[in-house]
Every structure is written in C-alpha cells, then in structure tokens.
PDB file of C-alpha atoms in Angstrom:
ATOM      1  CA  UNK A 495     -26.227  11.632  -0.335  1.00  0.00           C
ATOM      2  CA  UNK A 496     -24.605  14.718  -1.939  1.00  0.00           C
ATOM      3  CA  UNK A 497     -26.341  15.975  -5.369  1.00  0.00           C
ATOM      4  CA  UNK A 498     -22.579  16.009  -7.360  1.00  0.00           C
ATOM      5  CA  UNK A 499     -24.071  17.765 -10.068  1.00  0.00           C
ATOM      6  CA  UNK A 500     -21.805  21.039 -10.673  1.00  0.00           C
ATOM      7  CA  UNK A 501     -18.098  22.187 -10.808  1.00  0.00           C
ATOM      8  CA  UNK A 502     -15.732  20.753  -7.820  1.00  0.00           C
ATOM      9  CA  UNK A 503     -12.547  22.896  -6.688  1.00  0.00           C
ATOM     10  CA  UNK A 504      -9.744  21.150  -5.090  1.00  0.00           C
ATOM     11  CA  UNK A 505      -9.086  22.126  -1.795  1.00  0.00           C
ATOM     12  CA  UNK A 506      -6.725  19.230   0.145  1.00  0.00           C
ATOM     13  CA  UNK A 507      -4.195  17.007  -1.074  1.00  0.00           C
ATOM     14  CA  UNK A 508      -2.103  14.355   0.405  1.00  0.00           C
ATOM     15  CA  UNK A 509       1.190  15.775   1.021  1.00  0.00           C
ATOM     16  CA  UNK A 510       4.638  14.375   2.028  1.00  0.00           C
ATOM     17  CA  UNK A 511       5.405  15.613   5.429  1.00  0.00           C
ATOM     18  CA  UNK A 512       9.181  15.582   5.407  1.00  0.00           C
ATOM     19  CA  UNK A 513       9.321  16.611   9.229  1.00  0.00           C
ATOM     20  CA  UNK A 514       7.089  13.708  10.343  1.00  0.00           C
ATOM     21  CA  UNK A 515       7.933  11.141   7.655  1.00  0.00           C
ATOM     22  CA  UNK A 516       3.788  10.878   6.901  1.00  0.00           C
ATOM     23  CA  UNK A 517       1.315  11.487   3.658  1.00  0.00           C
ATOM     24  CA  UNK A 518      -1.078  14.016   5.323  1.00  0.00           C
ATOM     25  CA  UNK A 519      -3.890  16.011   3.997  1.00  0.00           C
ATOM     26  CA  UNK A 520      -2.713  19.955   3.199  1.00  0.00           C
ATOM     27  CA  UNK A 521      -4.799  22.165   2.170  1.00  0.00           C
ATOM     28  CA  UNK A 522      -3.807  23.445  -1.438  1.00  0.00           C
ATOM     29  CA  UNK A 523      -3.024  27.114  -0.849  1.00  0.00           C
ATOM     30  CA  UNK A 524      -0.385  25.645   2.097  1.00  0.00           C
ATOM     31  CA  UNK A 525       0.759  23.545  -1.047  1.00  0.00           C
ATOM     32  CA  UNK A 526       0.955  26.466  -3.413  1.00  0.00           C
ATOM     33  CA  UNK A 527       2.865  28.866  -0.648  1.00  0.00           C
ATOM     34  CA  UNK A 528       5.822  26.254  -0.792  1.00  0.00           C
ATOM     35  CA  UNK A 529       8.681  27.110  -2.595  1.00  0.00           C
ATOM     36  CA  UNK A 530      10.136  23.913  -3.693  1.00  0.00           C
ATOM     37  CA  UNK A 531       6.581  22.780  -5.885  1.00  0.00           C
ATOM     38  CA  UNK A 532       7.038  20.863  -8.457  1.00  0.00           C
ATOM     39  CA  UNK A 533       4.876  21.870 -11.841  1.00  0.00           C
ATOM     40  CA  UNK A 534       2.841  18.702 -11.748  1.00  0.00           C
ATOM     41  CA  UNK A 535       1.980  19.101  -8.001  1.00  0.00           C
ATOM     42  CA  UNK A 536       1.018  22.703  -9.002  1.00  0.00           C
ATOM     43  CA  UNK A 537      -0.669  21.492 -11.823  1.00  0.00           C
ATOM     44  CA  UNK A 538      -3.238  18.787  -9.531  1.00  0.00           C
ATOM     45  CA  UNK A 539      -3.585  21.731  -6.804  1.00  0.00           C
ATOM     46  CA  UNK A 540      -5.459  23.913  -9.400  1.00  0.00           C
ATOM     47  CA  UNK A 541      -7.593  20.794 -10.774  1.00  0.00           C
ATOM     48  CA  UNK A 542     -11.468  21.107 -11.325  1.00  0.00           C
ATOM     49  CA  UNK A 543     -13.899  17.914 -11.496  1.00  0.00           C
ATOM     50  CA  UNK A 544     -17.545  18.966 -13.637  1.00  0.00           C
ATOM     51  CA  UNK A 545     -19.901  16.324 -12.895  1.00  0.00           C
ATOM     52  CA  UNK A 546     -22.279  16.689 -15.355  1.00  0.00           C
ATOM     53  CA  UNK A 547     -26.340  15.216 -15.419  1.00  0.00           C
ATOM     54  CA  UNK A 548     -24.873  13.265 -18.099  1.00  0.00           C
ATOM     55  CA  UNK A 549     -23.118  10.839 -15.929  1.00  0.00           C
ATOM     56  CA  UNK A 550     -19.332  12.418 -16.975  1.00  0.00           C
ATOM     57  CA  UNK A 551     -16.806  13.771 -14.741  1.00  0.00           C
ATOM     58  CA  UNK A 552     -15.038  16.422 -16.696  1.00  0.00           C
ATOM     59  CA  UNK A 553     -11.548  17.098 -15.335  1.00  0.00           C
ATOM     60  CA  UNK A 554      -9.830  20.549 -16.021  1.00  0.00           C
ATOM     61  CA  UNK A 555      -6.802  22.521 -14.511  1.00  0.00           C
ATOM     62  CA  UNK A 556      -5.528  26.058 -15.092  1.00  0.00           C
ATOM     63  CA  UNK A 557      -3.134  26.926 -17.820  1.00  0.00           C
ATOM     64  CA  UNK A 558       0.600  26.571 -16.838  1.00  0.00           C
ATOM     65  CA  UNK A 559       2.241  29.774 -15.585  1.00  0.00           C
ATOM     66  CA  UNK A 560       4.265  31.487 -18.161  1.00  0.00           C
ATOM     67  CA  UNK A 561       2.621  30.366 -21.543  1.00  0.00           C
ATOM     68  CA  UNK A 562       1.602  32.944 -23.480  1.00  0.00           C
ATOM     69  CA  UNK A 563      -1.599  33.261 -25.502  1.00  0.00           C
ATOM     70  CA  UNK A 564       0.332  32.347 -28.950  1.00  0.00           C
ATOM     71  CA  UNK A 565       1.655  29.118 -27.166  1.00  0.00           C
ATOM     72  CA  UNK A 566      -1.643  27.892 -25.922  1.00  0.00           C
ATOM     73  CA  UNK A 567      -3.294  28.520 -29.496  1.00  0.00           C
ATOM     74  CA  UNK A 568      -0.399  27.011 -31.358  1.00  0.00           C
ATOM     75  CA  UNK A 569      -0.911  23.710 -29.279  1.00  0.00           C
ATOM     76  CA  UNK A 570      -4.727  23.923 -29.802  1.00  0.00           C
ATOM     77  CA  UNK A 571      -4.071  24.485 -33.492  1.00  0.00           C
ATOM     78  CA  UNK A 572      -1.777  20.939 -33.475  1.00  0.00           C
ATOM     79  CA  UNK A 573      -4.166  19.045 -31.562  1.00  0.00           C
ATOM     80  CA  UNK A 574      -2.153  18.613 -28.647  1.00  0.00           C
ATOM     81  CA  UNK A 575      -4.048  20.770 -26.148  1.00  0.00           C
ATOM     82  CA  UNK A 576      -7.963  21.369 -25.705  1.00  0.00           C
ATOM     83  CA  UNK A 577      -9.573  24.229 -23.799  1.00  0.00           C
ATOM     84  CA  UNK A 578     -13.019  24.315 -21.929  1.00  0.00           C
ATOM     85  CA  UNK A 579     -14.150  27.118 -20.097  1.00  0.00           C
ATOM     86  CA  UNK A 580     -10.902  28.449 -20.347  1.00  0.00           C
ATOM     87  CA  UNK A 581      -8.711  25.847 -18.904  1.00  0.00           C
ATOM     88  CA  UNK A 582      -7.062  22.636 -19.448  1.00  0.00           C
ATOM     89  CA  UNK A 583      -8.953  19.905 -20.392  1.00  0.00           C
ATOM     90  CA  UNK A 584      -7.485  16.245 -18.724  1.00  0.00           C
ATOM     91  CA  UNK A 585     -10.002  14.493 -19.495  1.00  0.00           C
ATOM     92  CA  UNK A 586     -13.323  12.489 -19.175  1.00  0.00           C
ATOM     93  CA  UNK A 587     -14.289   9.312 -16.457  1.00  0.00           C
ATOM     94  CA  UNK A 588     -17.849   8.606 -15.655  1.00  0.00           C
ATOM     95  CA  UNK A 589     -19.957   8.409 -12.245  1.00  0.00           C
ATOM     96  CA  UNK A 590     -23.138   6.565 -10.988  1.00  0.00           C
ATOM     97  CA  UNK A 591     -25.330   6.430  -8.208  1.00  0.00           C
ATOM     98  CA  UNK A 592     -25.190   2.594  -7.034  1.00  0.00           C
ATOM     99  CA  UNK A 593     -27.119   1.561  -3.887  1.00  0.00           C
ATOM    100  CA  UNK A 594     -27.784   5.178  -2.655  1.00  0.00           C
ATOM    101  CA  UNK A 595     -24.251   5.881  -3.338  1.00  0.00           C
ATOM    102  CA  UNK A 596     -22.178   7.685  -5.327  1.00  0.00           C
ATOM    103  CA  UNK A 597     -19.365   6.001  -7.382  1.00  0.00           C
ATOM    104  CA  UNK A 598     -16.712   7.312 -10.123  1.00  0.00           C
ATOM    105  CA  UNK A 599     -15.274   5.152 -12.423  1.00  0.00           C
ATOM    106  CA  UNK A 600     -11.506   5.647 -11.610  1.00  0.00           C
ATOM    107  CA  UNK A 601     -10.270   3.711 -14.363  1.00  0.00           C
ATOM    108  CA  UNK A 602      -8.336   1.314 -11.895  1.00  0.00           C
ATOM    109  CA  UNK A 603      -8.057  -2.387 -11.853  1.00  0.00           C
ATOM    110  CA  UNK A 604      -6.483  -4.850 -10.303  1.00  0.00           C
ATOM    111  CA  UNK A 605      -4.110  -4.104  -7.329  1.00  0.00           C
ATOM    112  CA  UNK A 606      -3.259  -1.132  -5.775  1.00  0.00           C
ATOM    113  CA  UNK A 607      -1.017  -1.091  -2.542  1.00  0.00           C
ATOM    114  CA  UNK A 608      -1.698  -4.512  -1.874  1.00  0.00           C
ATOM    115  CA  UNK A 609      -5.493  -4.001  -2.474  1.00  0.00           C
ATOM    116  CA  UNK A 610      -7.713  -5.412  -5.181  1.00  0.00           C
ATOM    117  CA  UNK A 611      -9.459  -2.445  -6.655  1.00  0.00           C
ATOM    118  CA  UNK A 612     -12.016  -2.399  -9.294  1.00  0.00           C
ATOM    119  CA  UNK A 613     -12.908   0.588 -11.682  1.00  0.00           C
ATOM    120  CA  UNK A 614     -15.871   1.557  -9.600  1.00  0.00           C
ATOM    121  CA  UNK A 615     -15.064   3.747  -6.108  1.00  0.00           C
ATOM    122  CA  UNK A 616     -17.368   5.183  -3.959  1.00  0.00           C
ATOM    123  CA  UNK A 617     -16.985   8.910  -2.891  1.00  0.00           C
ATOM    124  CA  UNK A 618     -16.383   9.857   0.666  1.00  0.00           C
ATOM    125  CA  UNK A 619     -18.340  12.592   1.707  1.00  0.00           C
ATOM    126  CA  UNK A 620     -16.394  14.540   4.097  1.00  0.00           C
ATOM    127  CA  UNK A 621     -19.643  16.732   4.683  1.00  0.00           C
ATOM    128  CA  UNK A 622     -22.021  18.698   2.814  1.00  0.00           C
ATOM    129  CA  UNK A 623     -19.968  20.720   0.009  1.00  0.00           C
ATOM    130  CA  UNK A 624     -16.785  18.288   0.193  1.00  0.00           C
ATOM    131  CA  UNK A 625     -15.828  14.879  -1.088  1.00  0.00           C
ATOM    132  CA  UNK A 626     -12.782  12.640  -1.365  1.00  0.00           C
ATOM    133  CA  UNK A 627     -11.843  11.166  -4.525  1.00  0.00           C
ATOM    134  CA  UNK A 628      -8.342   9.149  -3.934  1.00  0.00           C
ATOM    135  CA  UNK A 629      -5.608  11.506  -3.031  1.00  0.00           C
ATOM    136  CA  UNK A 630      -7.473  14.712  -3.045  1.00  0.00           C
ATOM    137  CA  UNK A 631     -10.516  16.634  -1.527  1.00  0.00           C
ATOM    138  CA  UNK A 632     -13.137  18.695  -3.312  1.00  0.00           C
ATOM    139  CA  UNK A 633     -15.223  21.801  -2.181  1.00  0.00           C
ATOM    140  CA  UNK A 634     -18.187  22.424  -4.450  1.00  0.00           C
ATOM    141  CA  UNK A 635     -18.252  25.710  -6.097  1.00  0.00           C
TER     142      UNK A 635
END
C-alpha cells in the first residue's frame, strides 16, 4: 500500500481524442502543448492533492495566467480567493485507510454513469509514486 502522505502533482488526464472518438489518458504537458485549451482544463492540469497525517486531502492549482499581483490580493482581501503555499486553494475532502486500503472521500453519492457510487473510493495505485483518483493520475513529488 502506498504511504499518501505528501504533495501529489498531476501528471495524466482523461482526454477527448477527437481522431479516435475515445476518453484516453494524456499526459498533462501533451494537454498543455495544445492550442485550443480551455482555462478550466488548464486549470485541473496544474492541480496539486496534499494528503496530510491529518486525514485531509488539500487540493491546490496554480494562479491563472495573466492576473497580476494587485488582482490576486484584491480577491484575497474580499474573501473570494485563498492562497496556500502560493497557489490556489480548491478545497478540502478527507481520506482513510479501510481494509489495507486507501480511500478518499469524493464527495459523490448516488449514481454516476449508471453506477451506484458512494462517498468513499478506493485509490488505484498505478505503481509506486502514482495513483488514480477519478479522471486524473498523480506522481508524488
């Protein structure tokens, strides 16, 4: 079982392969080089997941491009944005280990695609320093 305990990088997404009509798994700089991105694609490709001892996933992304400094302190000032360790802050979920396994609470419930889903989901380990937490993959860092 992987030790989560640190700051995740994402590295993969699923993508929209227009060529082959599938969702595949692209690896975020491939994603980045496009030049049709959209900002909230560009905005998930530069996310962050802290898992903390304390049983919280912390989720942060990088500042849009193009804000200045006065921008990003105004909306601090209002309440609207919060900063930690110098980017974004999204927000908070929680994780456990549950039967030797680990398990984030994604917040979901009920039915996705067809599927009954609870608010518990175990993380695929794709091997030692990556995992897979719904539509993207994380190297540790």
């Amino acid at each position: 079982m992987i030790n989560l305990i640190g700051k995740w990088k994402v590295t993969e997404m699923i993508d929209f392969d227009g060529e082959k009509g599938t969702m595949d798994w692209t690896k975020v700089e491939d994603i980045l080089a496009k030049d049709n991105i959209d900002k909230d694609t560009r905005f998930f490709a530069n996310m962050v997941a802290v898992f903390g001892e304390d049983g919280t996933i912390t989720m942060l992304t990088t500042l849009p491009e193009g804000v200045s400094q006065a921008e990003v302190d105004a909306a601090v000032k209002a309440g609207e944005l919060e900063l930690r360790d110098g980017m974004m802050f999204l927000g908070e979920q929680h994780w456990k280990v549950e039967d030797g396994k680990n398990m984030t609470d994604m917040g979901l419930e009920g039915e996705l695609m067809g599927e009954k889903v609870g608010p518990w989901e175990k993380v695929k380990e794709i091997d030692e320093n990556t995992i897979e937490l719904m539509f993207y993959r994380f190297r540790k860092v």
